[in-house]
Amino acid sequence: MRYIVVGAGAVGGTIGGRLFQSGHDVVLVARGAHYDALRRDGLRLATPASTETLDIPAASGPVRLRDDDVLILAVKSQDTVAALDPWPRHLPVVCAQNGVANERMALRRFDHVYGMCVWLPSSHLEPGAVTAYGAPMSGMLQLGLYPGGTDELSEQLAADLRKSFFAGSAVPDVMRWKYAKLLGNLGNAYEALCGHAPGHEPILERVTAEGRAVLNAAGIAYASPDEEAARRGDQVRTEPVGGDPRGGGSSWQSLARGSGTIEADYLNGEIVLLGRELGIPTPANEVLRREANRSARERLLPGSMSPQTLAGLIDAHAAASGAR
């Protein structure tokens, strides 16, 4: 198979780079200065073990297709529709993204859609460069058909990933794992807003409790933290690269790059949406969604808000909405 990675940032660049290192045909699709750097210099992939510059073919849009092409979609959720629009609808699409809305957006447009639950500590802060902090494996990638099941393609992709520095597996219940990952990602907006300041525990407990409450009320299954920990084991540890620890997660990186957008509508916003449908207040997730979007629009740096200010906004919103 040839893997066309649409969105060659932190996750997409690591997946594409590792597949390329193990001998697979890969095309990286990027835009702007990142695309220019990839075309000019190649992808600089740094890991705890090495730093290599990889001469991977790069494109800014659709390429001449082969019969064995697979799209790996690794853009942020707010960019999913625009990223998919130029591609032929018969191609299989693997959603290697946070959140749980992308697969359904893709299935409206494409015949064959796969979910991928991504545990892959990585960063992309400058054009042409991606850093992957996972060791001994770069990440754990579970994938399967959407909405459920596995097939020959998902098994083949999982096997290719296992040969490419990943703990890869095909699972019949990929969305159950992605909903568990969603709960873990509810703190992304906090990290973006408040950085690594102490005092995060009460807020994170609150947003996670709201998330579990709406998922339980909706009857949506999700893996437990113990299941996640057992599945990951010691396969993926976060280690420094070049002596430097990882700065922050995907939302933190969106503010650090000044991208102007952030993924909060599809993380905290997913919990807000379910809460509104079910009549369950979700003030903590609503404030994190709102404030993360405001910070992105205003191009504020990560850590621009104190935990105390954020907690006060949550309390005020809860009081105004009648939530306790």
C-alpha positions as CSV (number, residue, x, y, z in Angstrom):
1,M,0.0,0.0,0.0
2,R,1.0,3.6,-0.5
3,Y,0.1,5.9,2.4
4,I,-1.0,9.4,1.6
5,V,-0.8,11.3,4.9
6,V,-3.1,14.4,4.8
7,G,-1.8,16.7,7.5
8,A,1.9,16.0,8.0
9,G,2.1,17.7,11.4
10,A,3.0,16.1,14.7
11,V,0.9,13.0,14.4
12,G,0.9,12.7,10.6
13,G,4.5,13.5,10.2
14,T,5.5,10.9,12.8
15,I,3.3,8.2,11.2
16,G,4.4,9.0,7.7
17,G,8.1,9.3,8.7
18,R,8.1,6.1,10.6
19,L,6.3,4.2,7.8
20,F,8.8,5.6,5.3
21,Q,11.8,4.6,7.5
22,S,10.6,1.0,7.4
23,G,10.4,1.0,3.6
24,H,6.8,1.9,2.8
25,D,5.7,4.2,0.0
26,V,4.5,7.5,1.6
27,V,3.4,10.9,0.4
28,L,3.1,13.8,2.9
29,V,0.4,16.4,2.2
30,A,1.0,19.7,3.9
31,R,0.5,23.4,3.2
32,G,2.2,26.8,3.5
33,A,5.7,27.0,4.9
34,H,5.6,23.4,6.1
35,Y,5.0,22.2,2.6
36,D,7.7,24.4,1.3
37,A,10.2,23.1,3.8
38,L,9.2,19.4,3.1
39,R,9.7,19.9,-0.6
40,R,13.0,21.8,-0.2
41,D,14.7,20.0,2.6
42,G,12.7,16.8,3.5
43,L,11.2,15.9,6.9
44,R,13.4,16.3,9.9
45,L,12.1,13.6,12.3
46,A,13.6,13.7,15.8
47,T,13.1,10.9,18.3
48,P,14.8,9.9,21.6
49,A,17.0,7.6,19.6
50,S,18.0,9.7,16.6
51,T,17.4,12.6,14.3
52,E,17.0,12.0,10.6
53,T,16.1,14.0,7.6
54,L,13.8,11.9,5.4
55,D,13.4,12.6,1.7
56,I,9.7,11.8,1.6
57,P,7.6,12.9,-1.4
58,A,5.5,15.9,-0.5
59,A,2.4,17.5,-2.1
60,S,0.1,20.4,-1.3
61,G,-3.0,18.6,-2.6
62,P,-4.2,15.6,-4.5
63,V,-1.6,13.5,-6.4
64,R,-1.8,11.0,-9.2
65,L,-3.5,8.0,-7.6
66,R,-2.6,4.3,-7.4
67,D,-4.9,1.4,-6.9
68,D,-3.4,0.7,-3.5
69,D,-3.6,4.2,-2.0
70,V,-4.8,4.8,1.5
71,L,-5.5,8.2,3.0
72,I,-4.4,8.8,6.5
73,L,-6.1,11.9,7.7
74,A,-4.2,13.6,10.5
75,V,-5.5,17.2,10.4
76,K,-7.2,18.9,13.3
77,S,-11.0,18.2,13.4
78,Q,-11.9,21.7,12.4
79,D,-10.1,21.2,9.1
80,T,-11.5,17.7,8.3
81,V,-14.0,18.7,5.7
82,A,-11.8,21.0,3.8
83,A,-8.9,18.5,3.9
84,L,-11.1,15.7,2.5
85,D,-13.0,17.7,-0.2
86,P,-10.3,17.4,-3.0
87,W,-9.9,13.7,-2.8
88,P,-11.8,11.0,-4.8
89,R,-14.5,9.3,-2.8
90,H,-13.5,5.7,-3.4
91,L,-10.3,6.0,-1.4
92,P,-10.2,4.4,2.1
93,V,-9.8,7.0,4.8
94,V,-8.2,6.4,8.2
95,C,-9.0,9.2,10.7
96,A,-5.9,9.4,12.8
97,Q,-7.4,12.3,14.9
98,N,-8.5,13.3,18.3
99,G,-12.3,13.5,19.0
100,V,-15.1,11.3,17.7
101,A,-16.8,13.4,15.0
102,N,-14.3,12.9,12.2
103,E,-15.3,9.4,11.2
104,R,-18.9,10.4,10.7
105,M,-17.9,13.5,8.7
106,A,-15.8,11.3,6.5
107,L,-18.5,8.7,6.1
108,R,-20.8,11.3,4.6
109,R,-18.3,11.6,1.8
110,F,-16.3,8.4,1.5
111,D,-17.3,4.8,1.2
112,H,-14.7,3.2,3.4
113,V,-13.8,4.9,6.7
114,Y,-11.6,3.7,9.6
115,G,-11.1,5.2,13.0
116,M,-7.7,5.3,14.6
117,C,-7.1,5.9,18.3
118,V,-3.8,7.7,18.6
119,W,-1.5,7.7,21.6
120,L,1.5,9.4,20.1
121,P,3.4,12.1,22.1
122,S,4.8,14.4,19.5
123,S,5.1,18.0,18.5
124,H,5.3,20.2,15.4
125,L,6.3,23.8,16.0
126,E,8.5,24.7,13.0
127,P,8.2,24.1,9.3
128,G,9.7,20.8,8.1
129,A,10.3,19.4,11.6
130,V,8.5,16.9,13.8
131,T,9.6,15.5,17.1
132,A,8.3,12.2,18.5
133,Y,8.9,11.6,22.2
134,G,7.6,8.1,22.5
135,A,10.0,5.2,23.4
136,P,10.6,2.3,22.8
137,M,7.6,2.6,20.4
138,S,6.8,6.0,19.0
139,G,3.1,5.5,19.7
140,M,0.2,3.1,20.2
141,L,-2.2,3.2,17.3
142,Q,-5.4,1.1,17.4
143,L,-7.6,1.1,14.3
144,G,-10.7,-0.5,12.9
145,L,-13.7,0.0,10.6
146,Y,-16.2,2.8,11.5
147,P,-18.5,2.3,13.2
148,G,-17.1,-1.1,14.1
149,G,-15.3,-4.2,13.0
150,T,-12.1,-5.0,11.3
151,D,-11.1,-6.1,7.7
152,E,-8.1,-7.1,5.6
153,L,-7.0,-3.5,5.1
154,S,-7.1,-2.6,8.8
155,E,-5.2,-5.8,9.7
156,Q,-2.6,-5.0,7.0
157,L,-2.2,-1.4,8.2
158,A,-1.8,-2.6,11.8
159,A,0.9,-5.0,10.6
160,D,2.7,-2.3,8.7
161,L,2.6,0.0,11.8
162,R,4.0,-2.8,14.0
163,K,7.0,-2.9,11.7
164,S,7.4,0.9,11.8
165,F,8.1,1.6,15.5
166,F,4.5,1.6,16.6
167,A,2.3,-0.6,18.8
168,G,-0.3,-1.1,16.1
169,S,-3.4,-3.3,16.4
170,A,-6.7,-3.8,14.5
171,V,-9.7,-3.7,17.0
172,P,-13.4,-4.2,16.4
173,D,-14.4,-1.5,18.9
174,V,-12.2,1.4,17.9
175,M,-14.8,4.0,18.8
176,R,-14.9,2.7,22.4
177,W,-11.2,3.5,22.6
178,K,-11.6,6.8,20.9
179,Y,-14.3,7.9,23.4
180,A,-11.9,7.0,26.2
181,K,-9.2,9.1,24.5
182,L,-11.8,11.9,24.3
183,L,-12.1,11.9,28.0
184,G,-8.4,12.2,28.3
185,N,-8.3,15.0,25.8
186,L,-10.8,17.2,27.8
187,G,-7.8,18.7,29.6
188,N,-6.1,19.8,26.4
189,A,-7.8,23.2,26.6
190,Y,-6.7,23.7,30.2
191,E,-3.1,23.1,29.2
192,A,-3.4,25.5,26.4
193,L,-5.0,28.2,28.5
194,C,-3.0,27.8,31.8
195,G,0.1,26.0,30.7
196,H,1.6,23.8,33.4
197,A,0.7,26.0,36.3
198,P,-0.2,24.1,39.5
199,G,-3.9,23.9,40.5
200,H,-5.2,21.9,37.6
201,E,-6.6,19.0,39.5
202,P,-10.0,20.4,40.5
203,I,-10.7,21.7,37.0
204,L,-9.6,18.5,35.3
205,E,-11.6,16.4,37.7
206,R,-14.7,18.6,36.9
207,V,-14.4,18.4,33.1
208,T,-13.8,14.7,33.2
209,A,-16.7,14.1,35.6
210,E,-19.0,16.0,33.2
211,G,-17.7,14.0,30.3
212,R,-18.3,10.7,32.0
213,A,-21.8,11.8,33.1
214,V,-22.9,12.6,29.6
215,L,-21.4,9.5,28.0
216,N,-23.0,7.3,30.6
217,A,-26.4,9.0,30.2
218,A,-26.1,8.6,26.4
219,G,-25.2,4.9,26.8
220,I,-21.8,5.4,25.0
221,A,-19.2,2.8,25.9
222,Y,-15.6,3.8,26.6
223,A,-12.6,2.0,27.8
224,S,-11.5,2.4,31.4
225,P,-8.2,4.1,32.5
226,D,-7.1,0.7,33.7
227,E,-7.8,-0.9,30.3
228,E,-5.9,1.9,28.6
229,A,-2.9,1.6,30.9
230,A,-2.8,-2.2,30.5
231,R,-3.0,-2.0,26.7
232,R,-0.2,0.6,26.5
233,G,2.0,-0.9,29.2
234,D,5.6,0.1,28.8
235,Q,5.4,0.2,25.0
236,V,5.2,4.0,24.9
237,R,7.0,6.1,27.4
238,T,7.4,9.9,26.9
239,E,11.1,10.7,26.9
240,P,13.1,13.9,26.2
241,V,14.5,14.4,22.8
242,G,17.9,16.2,22.6
243,G,17.6,16.9,26.3
244,D,14.3,18.8,25.9
245,P,11.0,17.5,27.2
246,R,7.8,17.9,25.3
247,G,6.3,21.4,25.6
248,G,2.7,20.5,25.5
249,G,-0.1,18.6,23.7
250,S,-1.9,19.4,20.4
251,S,-4.0,22.3,21.7
252,W,-1.0,23.8,23.5
253,Q,0.9,23.6,20.2
254,S,-2.0,25.3,18.3
255,L,-1.6,28.4,20.5
256,A,2.2,28.1,20.5
257,R,2.2,28.2,16.7
258,G,-0.4,31.0,16.6
259,S,-2.5,29.0,14.2
260,G,-5.7,31.0,14.9
261,T,-7.8,27.9,15.4
262,I,-8.0,25.2,18.1
263,E,-9.7,21.8,18.4
264,A,-11.8,22.6,21.5
265,D,-15.2,22.5,19.6
266,Y,-14.5,18.8,18.9
267,L,-13.1,17.9,22.4
268,N,-14.8,19.8,25.1
269,G,-17.5,20.8,22.6
270,E,-18.4,17.2,22.1
271,I,-19.3,16.9,25.7
272,V,-21.2,20.3,25.6
273,L,-23.2,19.0,22.6
274,L,-24.2,15.7,24.3
275,G,-25.0,17.6,27.4
276,R,-27.4,20.0,25.6
277,E,-29.0,17.0,23.8
278,L,-29.6,15.2,27.1
279,G,-30.3,18.3,29.3
280,I,-27.2,17.8,31.4
281,P,-25.3,21.0,32.4
282,T,-21.6,20.9,31.4
283,P,-20.3,24.4,32.5
284,A,-16.6,23.4,32.9
285,N,-16.4,22.0,29.4
286,E,-18.4,25.0,27.9
287,V,-16.0,27.5,29.5
288,L,-12.9,25.6,28.4
289,R,-14.4,25.4,24.9
290,R,-15.2,29.1,24.8
291,E,-12.0,30.4,26.3
292,A,-9.8,28.1,24.1
293,N,-11.4,29.4,21.0
294,R,-11.1,33.0,22.1
295,S,-7.4,32.5,22.9
296,A,-6.8,31.0,19.5
297,R,-8.7,33.8,17.7
298,E,-6.7,36.4,19.6
299,R,-3.5,34.4,19.1
300,L,-2.6,34.4,22.8
301,L,0.3,32.3,23.9
302,P,-0.1,29.1,26.0
303,G,-0.4,29.8,29.7
304,S,-2.0,33.3,29.3
305,M,-4.7,32.6,31.9
306,S,-4.3,31.6,35.6
307,P,-6.0,28.6,37.0
308,Q,-7.8,30.8,39.5
309,T,-9.2,33.0,36.7
310,L,-10.4,29.9,34.8
311,A,-12.0,28.4,37.9
312,G,-13.8,31.7,38.5
313,L,-15.2,31.7,35.0
314,I,-16.4,28.2,35.4
315,D,-18.1,29.0,38.7
316,A,-19.7,32.1,37.2
317,H,-21.0,30.2,34.2
318,A,-22.3,27.4,36.4
319,A,-24.2,29.8,38.6
320,A,-25.7,31.7,35.7
321,S,-26.9,28.4,34.1
322,G,-28.2,27.0,37.3
323,A,-25.7,24.2,37.4
324,R,-24.0,23.2,40.6
